[in-house]
Every structure is written in C-alpha cells, then in structure tokens.
C-alpha cells in the first residue's frame, strides 16, 4: 500500500473533510497484509485515523480508513441511528457498529448499503439508495444523491480538489504523515 495509492482513494478522509474511505489492497501473503496494516496504523493513529479490513478474500482485502471521532458523530445523528436500527444494529457506539458492519461484509456476498453512513454520505441519500437503488436519484458523484443536490455537488468538487492536491503531493515525494498534516492544515485554513 503505497502512500500515493492511499492518497488516491482516501484523500478527503486524510484531510479531515470526510469520515471514512474504502480501498482494496491486493496481497499474496496474509501475514504480509497484516504487517502492512500495522505499519499503516502506526502512521494513522498519530493523526487520529485508523484502518481496518472489512472483508478479506483470497487475494484482496477491502480496507476501511476512517476518523473514529467523526464516525462517532455521524452514527449518532438521529436519521443515521434509525437506519442502523432498521438494519439490525443494536447500538450507535462506533466500535460496536463497525464490528457489526464487518460481520455483514464477511457473512454475506451482498454489499451492506448502510456502509454509506460510515463514509460521510448523507443519511437521506443512504436511505434513498436503500429504498430505490435504480432510480429516483437527482445526480451521481461519489454516491447517488436523493436529497440536496447542490450541497452534494459542492462536496464532490471539494473531494476532487483534495484528491488532486494530495496525489500531486504524494507524487512529489511527500510521506503519508506529511500528506495528512498538510492536508488537515489546509482544510482548516479554508474553513
């Protein structure tokens, strides 16, 4: 998992403007995968981030990179909590919810659509997708938008700009720690 690869798929999360991101990691040796995850978490935890595997198949792992504090806030919103309860989650504690989500990923081949709540998707859009995945949406970007189109388009633009900036910085040799520190500082200065 190179810094450039992580920047490409997780830039808004690294910058603190998104709660979580998903990326896949190919591997040939399971122990090597877990060693890489420990090293990655060694960098991430110093910056308030964490990475956990949601699903591991024979040669690929789906990794969730996230900000635990932001996840706590997101999952405790009344609409998110209602969606989670309807999907069998008993609590809004982020650690318990994450364990439940991992179980969902590992016990079924279906993709648990509530994962959008773990990725900063607005609950109204997560609900809209769960109720009507093939229609009724207003636009498509990083997710299908059923609610506030203008807000979502501004968010999509912000995510794209952030990703471009972090990918450029990574290509110029910035380390993952540098990317996180610099992106977070830039995000704060723009607010």
mmCIF file with all atom_site columns, C-alpha atoms in Angstrom:
data_model
loop_
_atom_site.group_PDB
_atom_site.id
_atom_site.type_symbol
_atom_site.label_atom_id
_atom_site.label_alt_id
_atom_site.label_comp_id
_atom_site.label_asym_id
_atom_site.label_entity_id
_atom_site.label_seq_id
_atom_site.pdbx_PDB_ins_code
_atom_site.Cartn_x
_atom_site.Cartn_y
_atom_site.Cartn_z
_atom_site.occupancy
_atom_site.B_iso_or_equiv
_atom_site.pdbx_formal_charge
_atom_site.auth_seq_id
_atom_site.auth_comp_id
_atom_site.auth_asym_id
_atom_site.auth_atom_id
_atom_site.pdbx_PDB_model_num
ATOM 1   C CA . UNK A 1 1   ? 0.000   0.000   0.000  1.00 0.00 ? 1   UNK A CA 1
ATOM 2   C CA . UNK A 1 2   ? 1.902   2.979   -1.236 1.00 0.00 ? 2   UNK A CA 1
ATOM 3   C CA . UNK A 1 3   ? 1.330   6.496   0.034  1.00 0.00 ? 3   UNK A CA 1
ATOM 4   C CA . UNK A 1 4   ? 0.266   7.507   -3.492 1.00 0.00 ? 4   UNK A CA 1
ATOM 5   C CA . UNK A 1 5   ? -2.317  4.719   -3.619 1.00 0.00 ? 5   UNK A CA 1
ATOM 6   C CA . UNK A 1 6   ? -3.764  5.662   -0.238 1.00 0.00 ? 6   UNK A CA 1
ATOM 7   C CA . UNK A 1 7   ? -3.845  9.347   -1.248 1.00 0.00 ? 7   UNK A CA 1
ATOM 8   C CA . UNK A 1 8   ? -5.728  8.473   -4.442 1.00 0.00 ? 8   UNK A CA 1
ATOM 9   C CA . UNK A 1 9   ? -8.509  6.622   -2.622 1.00 0.00 ? 9   UNK A CA 1
ATOM 10  C CA . UNK A 1 10  ? -8.577  8.292   0.797  1.00 0.00 ? 10  UNK A CA 1
ATOM 11  C CA . UNK A 1 11  ? -7.551  11.934  0.321  1.00 0.00 ? 11  UNK A CA 1
ATOM 12  C CA . UNK A 1 12  ? -10.715 13.570  1.733  1.00 0.00 ? 12  UNK A CA 1
ATOM 13  C CA . UNK A 1 13  ? -10.513 11.342  4.807  1.00 0.00 ? 13  UNK A CA 1
ATOM 14  C CA . UNK A 1 14  ? -6.816  12.054  5.260  1.00 0.00 ? 14  UNK A CA 1
ATOM 15  C CA . UNK A 1 15  ? -7.614  15.776  5.052  1.00 0.00 ? 15  UNK A CA 1
ATOM 16  C CA . UNK A 1 16  ? -10.361 15.554  7.668  1.00 0.00 ? 16  UNK A CA 1
ATOM 17  C CA . UNK A 1 17  ? -13.213 16.563  5.341  1.00 0.00 ? 17  UNK A CA 1
ATOM 18  C CA . UNK A 1 18  ? -14.714 13.064  5.172  1.00 0.00 ? 18  UNK A CA 1
ATOM 19  C CA . UNK A 1 19  ? -15.238 10.448  7.886  1.00 0.00 ? 19  UNK A CA 1
ATOM 20  C CA . UNK A 1 20  ? -14.066 7.374   6.030  1.00 0.00 ? 20  UNK A CA 1
ATOM 21  C CA . UNK A 1 21  ? -12.946 5.872   2.744  1.00 0.00 ? 21  UNK A CA 1
ATOM 22  C CA . UNK A 1 22  ? -12.705 2.405   1.257  1.00 0.00 ? 22  UNK A CA 1
ATOM 23  C CA . UNK A 1 23  ? -9.884  0.962   -0.804 1.00 0.00 ? 23  UNK A CA 1
ATOM 24  C CA . UNK A 1 24  ? -8.798  -2.500  -1.848 1.00 0.00 ? 24  UNK A CA 1
ATOM 25  C CA . UNK A 1 25  ? -5.395  -3.973  -1.182 1.00 0.00 ? 25  UNK A CA 1
ATOM 26  C CA . UNK A 1 26  ? -4.105  -6.878  -3.222 1.00 0.00 ? 26  UNK A CA 1
ATOM 27  C CA . UNK A 1 27  ? -1.885  -9.307  -1.354 1.00 0.00 ? 27  UNK A CA 1
ATOM 28  C CA . UNK A 1 28  ? -0.165  -12.643 -1.795 1.00 0.00 ? 28  UNK A CA 1
ATOM 29  C CA . UNK A 1 29  ? 0.686   -13.360 1.831  1.00 0.00 ? 29  UNK A CA 1
ATOM 30  C CA . UNK A 1 30  ? -1.911  -12.784 4.553  1.00 0.00 ? 30  UNK A CA 1
ATOM 31  C CA . UNK A 1 31  ? 0.739   -12.143 7.230  1.00 0.00 ? 31  UNK A CA 1
ATOM 32  C CA . UNK A 1 32  ? 2.327   -9.518  4.991  1.00 0.00 ? 32  UNK A CA 1
ATOM 33  C CA . UNK A 1 33  ? -1.068  -7.814  4.605  1.00 0.00 ? 33  UNK A CA 1
ATOM 34  C CA . UNK A 1 34  ? -1.456  -7.605  8.385  1.00 0.00 ? 34  UNK A CA 1
ATOM 35  C CA . UNK A 1 35  ? 2.120   -6.352  8.778  1.00 0.00 ? 35  UNK A CA 1
ATOM 36  C CA . UNK A 1 36  ? 1.396   -3.572  6.257  1.00 0.00 ? 36  UNK A CA 1
ATOM 37  C CA . UNK A 1 37  ? -1.818  -2.690  8.096  1.00 0.00 ? 37  UNK A CA 1
ATOM 38  C CA . UNK A 1 38  ? 0.065   -2.461  11.413 1.00 0.00 ? 38  UNK A CA 1
ATOM 39  C CA . UNK A 1 39  ? 2.639   -0.155  9.802  1.00 0.00 ? 39  UNK A CA 1
ATOM 40  C CA . UNK A 1 40  ? -0.102  1.930   8.217  1.00 0.00 ? 40  UNK A CA 1
ATOM 41  C CA . UNK A 1 41  ? -1.925  2.228   11.531 1.00 0.00 ? 41  UNK A CA 1
ATOM 42  C CA . UNK A 1 42  ? 1.343   3.272   13.166 1.00 0.00 ? 42  UNK A CA 1
ATOM 43  C CA . UNK A 1 43  ? 1.247   6.387   10.978 1.00 0.00 ? 43  UNK A CA 1
ATOM 44  C CA . UNK A 1 44  ? -2.524  6.881   11.007 1.00 0.00 ? 44  UNK A CA 1
ATOM 45  C CA . UNK A 1 45  ? -3.125  6.699   14.752 1.00 0.00 ? 45  UNK A CA 1
ATOM 46  C CA . UNK A 1 46  ? -0.741  9.613   15.356 1.00 0.00 ? 46  UNK A CA 1
ATOM 47  C CA . UNK A 1 47  ? -3.149  11.688  13.251 1.00 0.00 ? 47  UNK A CA 1
ATOM 48  C CA . UNK A 1 48  ? -6.449  10.445  14.665 1.00 0.00 ? 48  UNK A CA 1
ATOM 49  C CA . UNK A 1 49  ? -7.089  7.900   11.911 1.00 0.00 ? 49  UNK A CA 1
ATOM 50  C CA . UNK A 1 50  ? -7.395  4.122   11.757 1.00 0.00 ? 50  UNK A CA 1
ATOM 51  C CA . UNK A 1 51  ? -7.552  1.413   9.070  1.00 0.00 ? 51  UNK A CA 1
ATOM 52  C CA . UNK A 1 52  ? -9.339  -1.928  9.436  1.00 0.00 ? 52  UNK A CA 1
ATOM 53  C CA . UNK A 1 53  ? -10.098 -4.716  6.975  1.00 0.00 ? 53  UNK A CA 1
ATOM 54  C CA . UNK A 1 54  ? -13.822 -5.128  6.332  1.00 0.00 ? 54  UNK A CA 1
ATOM 55  C CA . UNK A 1 55  ? -13.588 -8.139  4.060  1.00 0.00 ? 55  UNK A CA 1
ATOM 56  C CA . UNK A 1 56  ? -10.669 -10.371 3.159  1.00 0.00 ? 56  UNK A CA 1
ATOM 57  C CA . UNK A 1 57  ? -10.875 -12.703 0.198  1.00 0.00 ? 57  UNK A CA 1
ATOM 58  C CA . UNK A 1 58  ? -8.210  -14.993 -1.221 1.00 0.00 ? 58  UNK A CA 1
ATOM 59  C CA . UNK A 1 59  ? -6.098  -12.211 -2.742 1.00 0.00 ? 59  UNK A CA 1
ATOM 60  C CA . UNK A 1 60  ? -7.784  -8.912  -1.917 1.00 0.00 ? 60  UNK A CA 1
ATOM 61  C CA . UNK A 1 61  ? -8.782  -7.046  1.191  1.00 0.00 ? 61  UNK A CA 1
ATOM 62  C CA . UNK A 1 62  ? -11.349 -4.256  1.436  1.00 0.00 ? 62  UNK A CA 1
ATOM 63  C CA . UNK A 1 63  ? -9.899  -1.701  3.853  1.00 0.00 ? 63  UNK A CA 1
ATOM 64  C CA . UNK A 1 64  ? -11.841 0.978   5.710  1.00 0.00 ? 64  UNK A CA 1
ATOM 65  C CA . UNK A 1 65  ? -9.700  4.026   6.584  1.00 0.00 ? 65  UNK A CA 1
ATOM 66  C CA . UNK A 1 66  ? -11.548 6.357   8.949  1.00 0.00 ? 66  UNK A CA 1
ATOM 67  C CA . UNK A 1 67  ? -11.569 9.011   11.644 1.00 0.00 ? 67  UNK A CA 1
ATOM 68  C CA . UNK A 1 68  ? -13.069 7.450   14.812 1.00 0.00 ? 68  UNK A CA 1
ATOM 69  C CA . UNK A 1 69  ? -14.182 10.799  16.287 1.00 0.00 ? 69  UNK A CA 1
ATOM 70  C CA . UNK A 1 70  ? -16.021 11.740  13.102 1.00 0.00 ? 70  UNK A CA 1
ATOM 71  C CA . UNK A 1 71  ? -17.604 8.282   12.904 1.00 0.00 ? 71  UNK A CA 1
ATOM 72  C CA . UNK A 1 72  ? -18.956 8.716   16.441 1.00 0.00 ? 72  UNK A CA 1
ATOM 73  C CA . UNK A 1 73  ? -20.608 11.982  15.422 1.00 0.00 ? 73  UNK A CA 1
ATOM 74  C CA . UNK A 1 74  ? -22.001 10.632  12.146 1.00 0.00 ? 74  UNK A CA 1
ATOM 75  C CA . UNK A 1 75  ? -23.538 7.468   13.577 1.00 0.00 ? 75  UNK A CA 1
ATOM 76  C CA . UNK A 1 76  ? -25.244 9.306   16.427 1.00 0.00 ? 76  UNK A CA 1
ATOM 77  C CA . UNK A 1 77  ? -27.318 11.516  14.148 1.00 0.00 ? 77  UNK A CA 1
ATOM 78  C CA . UNK A 1 78  ? -30.990 10.567  14.618 1.00 0.00 ? 78  UNK A CA 1
ATOM 79  C CA . UNK A 1 79  ? -31.507 9.621   10.958 1.00 0.00 ? 79  UNK A CA 1
ATOM 80  C CA . UNK A 1 80  ? -28.323 7.515   10.815 1.00 0.00 ? 80  UNK A CA 1
ATOM 81  C CA . UNK A 1 81  ? -29.253 5.791   14.078 1.00 0.00 ? 81  UNK A CA 1
ATOM 82  C CA . UNK A 1 82  ? -32.711 4.969   12.693 1.00 0.00 ? 82  UNK A CA 1
ATOM 83  C CA . UNK A 1 83  ? -31.208 3.439   9.543  1.00 0.00 ? 83  UNK A CA 1
ATOM 84  C CA . UNK A 1 84  ? -28.783 1.392   11.605 1.00 0.00 ? 84  UNK A CA 1
ATOM 85  C CA . UNK A 1 85  ? -31.534 0.112   13.913 1.00 0.00 ? 85  UNK A CA 1
ATOM 86  C CA . UNK A 1 86  ? -33.595 -0.923  10.887 1.00 0.00 ? 86  UNK A CA 1
ATOM 87  C CA . UNK A 1 87  ? -30.558 -2.856  9.596  1.00 0.00 ? 87  UNK A CA 1
ATOM 88  C CA . UNK A 1 88  ? -30.092 -4.786  12.852 1.00 0.00 ? 88  UNK A CA 1
ATOM 89  C CA . UNK A 1 89  ? -27.536 -2.599  14.629 1.00 0.00 ? 89  UNK A CA 1
ATOM 90  C CA . UNK A 1 90  ? -28.349 -2.519  18.331 1.00 0.00 ? 90  UNK A CA 1
ATOM 91  C CA . UNK A 1 91  ? -26.215 0.477   19.308 1.00 0.00 ? 91  UNK A CA 1
ATOM 92  C CA . UNK A 1 92  ? -24.719 3.616   17.823 1.00 0.00 ? 92  UNK A CA 1
ATOM 93  C CA . UNK A 1 93  ? -21.366 3.044   19.546 1.00 0.00 ? 93  UNK A CA 1
ATOM 94  C CA . UNK A 1 94  ? -18.930 3.267   16.628 1.00 0.00 ? 94  UNK A CA 1
ATOM 95  C CA . UNK A 1 95  ? -16.821 0.264   17.678 1.00 0.00 ? 95  UNK A CA 1
ATOM 96  C CA . UNK A 1 96  ? -19.892 -1.952  18.000 1.00 0.00 ? 96  UNK A CA 1
ATOM 97  C CA . UNK A 1 97  ? -21.309 -0.636  14.727 1.00 0.00 ? 97  UNK A CA 1
ATOM 98  C CA . UNK A 1 98  ? -18.028 -1.276  12.967 1.00 0.00 ? 98  UNK A CA 1
ATOM 99  C CA . UNK A 1 99  ? -17.953 -4.852  14.299 1.00 0.00 ? 99  UNK A CA 1
ATOM 100 C CA . UNK A 1 100 ? -21.498 -5.348  13.025 1.00 0.00 ? 100 UNK A CA 1
ATOM 101 C CA . UNK A 1 101 ? -20.557 -3.916  9.617  1.00 0.00 ? 101 UNK A CA 1
ATOM 102 C CA . UNK A 1 102 ? -17.546 -6.241  9.400  1.00 0.00 ? 102 UNK A CA 1
ATOM 103 C CA . UNK A 1 103 ? -19.822 -9.175  10.204 1.00 0.00 ? 103 UNK A CA 1
ATOM 104 C CA . UNK A 1 104 ? -22.186 -8.026  7.443  1.00 0.00 ? 104 UNK A CA 1
ATOM 105 C CA . UNK A 1 105 ? -19.311 -7.941  4.941  1.00 0.00 ? 105 UNK A CA 1
ATOM 106 C CA . UNK A 1 106 ? -17.913 -11.300 5.995  1.00 0.00 ? 106 UNK A CA 1
ATOM 107 C CA . UNK A 1 107 ? -21.123 -13.293 6.332  1.00 0.00 ? 107 UNK A CA 1
ATOM 108 C CA . UNK A 1 108 ? -22.751 -12.383 3.038  1.00 0.00 ? 108 UNK A CA 1
ATOM 109 C CA . UNK A 1 109 ? -21.737 -11.658 -0.522 1.00 0.00 ? 109 UNK A CA 1
ATOM 110 C CA . UNK A 1 110 ? -24.199 -8.766  -0.618 1.00 0.00 ? 110 UNK A CA 1
ATOM 111 C CA . UNK A 1 111 ? -22.845 -5.274  -0.110 1.00 0.00 ? 111 UNK A CA 1
ATOM 112 C CA . UNK A 1 112 ? -24.335 -3.720  3.060  1.00 0.00 ? 112 UNK A CA 1
ATOM 113 C CA . UNK A 1 113 ? -25.686 -0.390  1.819  1.00 0.00 ? 113 UNK A CA 1
ATOM 114 C CA . UNK A 1 114 ? -25.571 1.195   5.262  1.00 0.00 ? 114 UNK A CA 1
ATOM 115 C CA . UNK A 1 115 ? -21.819 1.445   4.675  1.00 0.00 ? 115 UNK A CA 1
ATOM 116 C CA . UNK A 1 116 ? -22.592 4.881   3.224  1.00 0.00 ? 116 UNK A CA 1
ATOM 117 C CA . UNK A 1 117 ? -23.164 6.109   6.778  1.00 0.00 ? 117 UNK A CA 1
ATOM 118 C CA . UNK A 1 118 ? -19.549 5.136   7.547  1.00 0.00 ? 118 UNK A CA 1
ATOM 119 C CA . UNK A 1 119 ? -18.345 7.130   4.503  1.00 0.00 ? 119 UNK A CA 1
ATOM 120 C CA . UNK A 1 120 ? -19.965 10.534  5.218  1.00 0.00 ? 120 UNK A CA 1
ATOM 121 C CA . UNK A 1 121 ? -22.841 10.027  2.805  1.00 0.00 ? 121 UNK A CA 1
ATOM 122 C CA . UNK A 1 122 ? -25.875 11.993  3.985  1.00 0.00 ? 122 UNK A CA 1
ATOM 123 C CA . UNK A 1 123 ? -28.354 9.667   5.706  1.00 0.00 ? 123 UNK A CA 1
ATOM 124 C CA . UNK A 1 124 ? -31.155 10.848  3.392  1.00 0.00 ? 124 UNK A CA 1
ATOM 125 C CA . UNK A 1 125 ? -29.091 9.635   0.419  1.00 0.00 ? 125 UNK A CA 1
ATOM 126 C CA . UNK A 1 126 ? -28.276 6.316   2.096  1.00 0.00 ? 126 UNK A CA 1
ATOM 127 C CA . UNK A 1 127 ? -31.967 5.801   2.821  1.00 0.00 ? 127 UNK A CA 1
ATOM 128 C CA . UNK A 1 128 ? -32.912 6.848   -0.715 1.00 0.00 ? 128 UNK A CA 1
ATOM 129 C CA . UNK A 1 129 ? -30.486 4.338   -2.212 1.00 0.00 ? 129 UNK A CA 1
ATOM 130 C CA . UNK A 1 130 ? -31.667 1.549   0.069  1.00 0.00 ? 130 UNK A CA 1
ATOM 131 C CA . UNK A 1 131 ? -35.290 2.208   -0.929 1.00 0.00 ? 131 UNK A CA 1
ATOM 132 C CA . UNK A 1 132 ? -34.704 2.792   -4.655 1.00 0.00 ? 132 UNK A CA 1
ATOM 133 C CA . UNK A 1 133 ? -31.179 1.915   -5.865 1.00 0.00 ? 133 UNK A CA 1
ATOM 134 C CA . UNK A 1 134 ? -32.041 2.094   -9.561 1.00 0.00 ? 134 UNK A CA 1
ATOM 135 C CA . UNK A 1 135 ? -33.979 5.339   -9.775 1.00 0.00 ? 135 UNK A CA 1
ATOM 136 C CA . UNK A 1 136 ? -35.251 8.456   -8.102 1.00 0.00 ? 136 UNK A CA 1
ATOM 137 C CA . UNK A 1 137 ? -31.829 9.988   -7.576 1.00 0.00 ? 137 UNK A CA 1
ATOM 138 C CA . UNK A 1 138 ? -31.036 13.575  -8.573 1.00 0.00 ? 138 UNK A CA 1
ATOM 139 C CA . UNK A 1 139 ? -27.390 13.126  -9.575 1.00 0.00 ? 139 UNK A CA 1
ATOM 140 C CA . UNK A 1 140 ? -24.456 10.757  -9.229 1.00 0.00 ? 140 UNK A CA 1
ATOM 141 C CA . UNK A 1 141 ? -20.974 11.599  -7.997 1.00 0.00 ? 141 UNK A CA 1
ATOM 142 C CA . UNK A 1 142 ? -19.179 9.844   -5.185 1.00 0.00 ? 142 UNK A CA 1
ATOM 143 C CA . UNK A 1 143 ? -22.621 8.432   -4.309 1.00 0.00 ? 143 UNK A CA 1
ATOM 144 C CA . UNK A 1 144 ? -26.176 8.644   -5.656 1.00 0.00 ? 144 UNK A CA 1
ATOM 145 C CA . UNK A 1 145 ? -27.874 11.788  -4.389 1.00 0.00 ? 145 UNK A CA 1
ATOM 146 C CA . UNK A 1 146 ? -31.536 11.661  -3.396 1.00 0.00 ? 146 UNK A CA 1
ATOM 147 C CA . UNK A 1 147 ? -31.567 14.768  -1.200 1.00 0.00 ? 147 UNK A CA 1
ATOM 148 C CA . UNK A 1 148 ? -29.716 18.076  -1.508 1.00 0.00 ? 148 UNK A CA 1
ATOM 149 C CA . UNK A 1 149 ? -28.149 18.053  -4.975 1.00 0.00 ? 149 UNK A CA 1
ATOM 150 C CA . UNK A 1 150 ? -26.354 21.402  -4.674 1.00 0.00 ? 150 UNK A CA 1
ATOM 151 C CA . UNK A 1 151 ? -24.721 20.512  -1.360 1.00 0.00 ? 151 UNK A CA 1
ATOM 152 C CA . UNK A 1 152 ? -23.631 17.147  -2.758 1.00 0.00 ? 152 UNK A CA 1
ATOM 153 C CA . UNK A 1 153 ? -22.135 18.714  -5.886 1.00 0.00 ? 153 UNK A CA 1
ATOM 154 C CA . UNK A 1 154 ? -20.141 21.158  -3.740 1.00 0.00 ? 154 UNK A CA 1
ATOM 155 C CA . UNK A 1 155 ? -18.924 18.209  -1.662 1.00 0.00 ? 155 UNK A CA 1
ATOM 156 C CA . UNK A 1 156 ? -17.971 16.221  -4.787 1.00 0.00 ? 156 UNK A CA 1
ATOM 157 C CA . UNK A 1 157 ? -15.983 19.197  -6.076 1.00 0.00 ? 157 UNK A CA 1
ATOM 158 C CA . UNK A 1 158 ? -14.213 19.573  -2.736 1.00 0.00 ? 158 UNK A CA 1
ATOM 159 C CA . UNK A 1 159 ? -13.336 15.855  -2.689 1.00 0.00 ? 159 UNK A CA 1
ATOM 160 C CA . UNK A 1 160 ? -11.944 16.033  -6.239 1.00 0.00 ? 160 UNK A CA 1
ATOM 161 C CA . UNK A 1 161 ? -9.793  19.095  -5.480 1.00 0.00 ? 161 UNK A CA 1
ATOM 162 C CA . UNK A 1 162 ? -8.493  17.487  -2.300 1.00 0.00 ? 162 UNK A CA 1
ATOM 163 C CA . UNK A 1 163 ? -7.665  14.235  -4.100 1.00 0.00 ? 163 UNK A CA 1
ATOM 164 C CA . UNK A 1 164 ? -5.827  16.067  -6.889 1.00 0.00 ? 164 UNK A CA 1
ATOM 165 C CA . UNK A 1 165 ? -3.784  18.087  -4.376 1.00 0.00 ? 165 UNK A CA 1
ATOM 166 C CA . UNK A 1 166 ? -2.811  15.079  -2.242 1.00 0.00 ? 166 UNK A CA 1
ATOM 167 C CA . UNK A 1 167 ? -1.983  12.924  -5.252 1.00 0.00 ? 167 UNK A CA 1
ATOM 168 C CA . UNK A 1 168 ? 0.303   15.688  -6.579 1.00 0.00 ? 168 UNK A CA 1
ATOM 169 C CA . UNK A 1 169 ? 1.995   15.996  -3.204 1.00 0.00 ? 169 UNK A CA 1
ATOM 170 C CA . UNK A 1 170 ? 2.455   12.211  -2.938 1.00 0.00 ? 170 UNK A CA 1
ATOM 171 C CA . UNK A 1 171 ? 3.894   12.090  -6.468 1.00 0.00 ? 171 UNK A CA 1
ATOM 172 C CA . UNK A 1 172 ? 6.373   14.772  -5.353 1.00 0.00 ? 172 UNK A CA 1
ATOM 173 C CA . UNK A 1 173 ? 7.611   12.567  -2.523 1.00 0.00 ? 173 UNK A CA 1
ATOM 174 C CA . UNK A 1 174 ? 5.517   13.639  0.463  1.00 0.00 ? 174 UNK A CA 1
ATOM 175 C CA . UNK A 1 175 ? 5.074   10.857  3.010  1.00 0.00 ? 175 UNK A CA 1
ATOM 176 C CA . UNK A 1 176 ? 1.668   9.775   4.265  1.00 0.00 ? 176 UNK A CA 1
ATOM 177 C CA . UNK A 1 177 ? 2.277   11.605  7.567  1.00 0.00 ? 177 UNK A CA 1
ATOM 178 C CA . UNK A 1 178 ? 3.192   14.768  5.636  1.00 0.00 ? 178 UNK A CA 1
ATOM 179 C CA . UNK A 1 179 ? 0.098   14.419  3.469  1.00 0.00 ? 179 UNK A CA 1
ATOM 180 C CA . UNK A 1 180 ? -2.183  14.110  6.486  1.00 0.00 ? 180 UNK A CA 1
ATOM 181 C CA . UNK A 1 181 ? -0.607  17.012  8.371  1.00 0.00 ? 181 UNK A CA 1
ATOM 182 C CA . UNK A 1 182 ? -0.510  19.296  5.344  1.00 0.00 ? 182 UNK A CA 1
ATOM 183 C CA . UNK A 1 183 ? -3.999  18.449  4.112  1.00 0.00 ? 183 UNK A CA 1
ATOM 184 C CA . UNK A 1 184 ? -5.542  18.857  7.546  1.00 0.00 ? 184 UNK A CA 1
ATOM 185 C CA . UNK A 1 185 ? -3.842  22.248  7.970  1.00 0.00 ? 185 UNK A CA 1
ATOM 186 C CA . UNK A 1 186 ? -5.055  23.380  4.526  1.00 0.00 ? 186 UNK A CA 1
ATOM 187 C CA . UNK A 1 187 ? -8.613  22.169  5.203  1.00 0.00 ? 187 UNK A CA 1
ATOM 188 C CA . UNK A 1 188 ? -8.699  24.093  8.495  1.00 0.00 ? 188 UNK A CA 1
ATOM 189 C CA . UNK A 1 189 ? -7.314  27.274  6.907  1.00 0.00 ? 189 UNK A CA 1
ATOM 190 C CA . UNK A 1 190 ? -10.035 27.201  4.191  1.00 0.00 ? 190 UNK A CA 1
ATOM 191 C CA . UNK A 1 191 ? -12.940 26.928  6.644  1.00 0.00 ? 191 UNK A CA 1
#
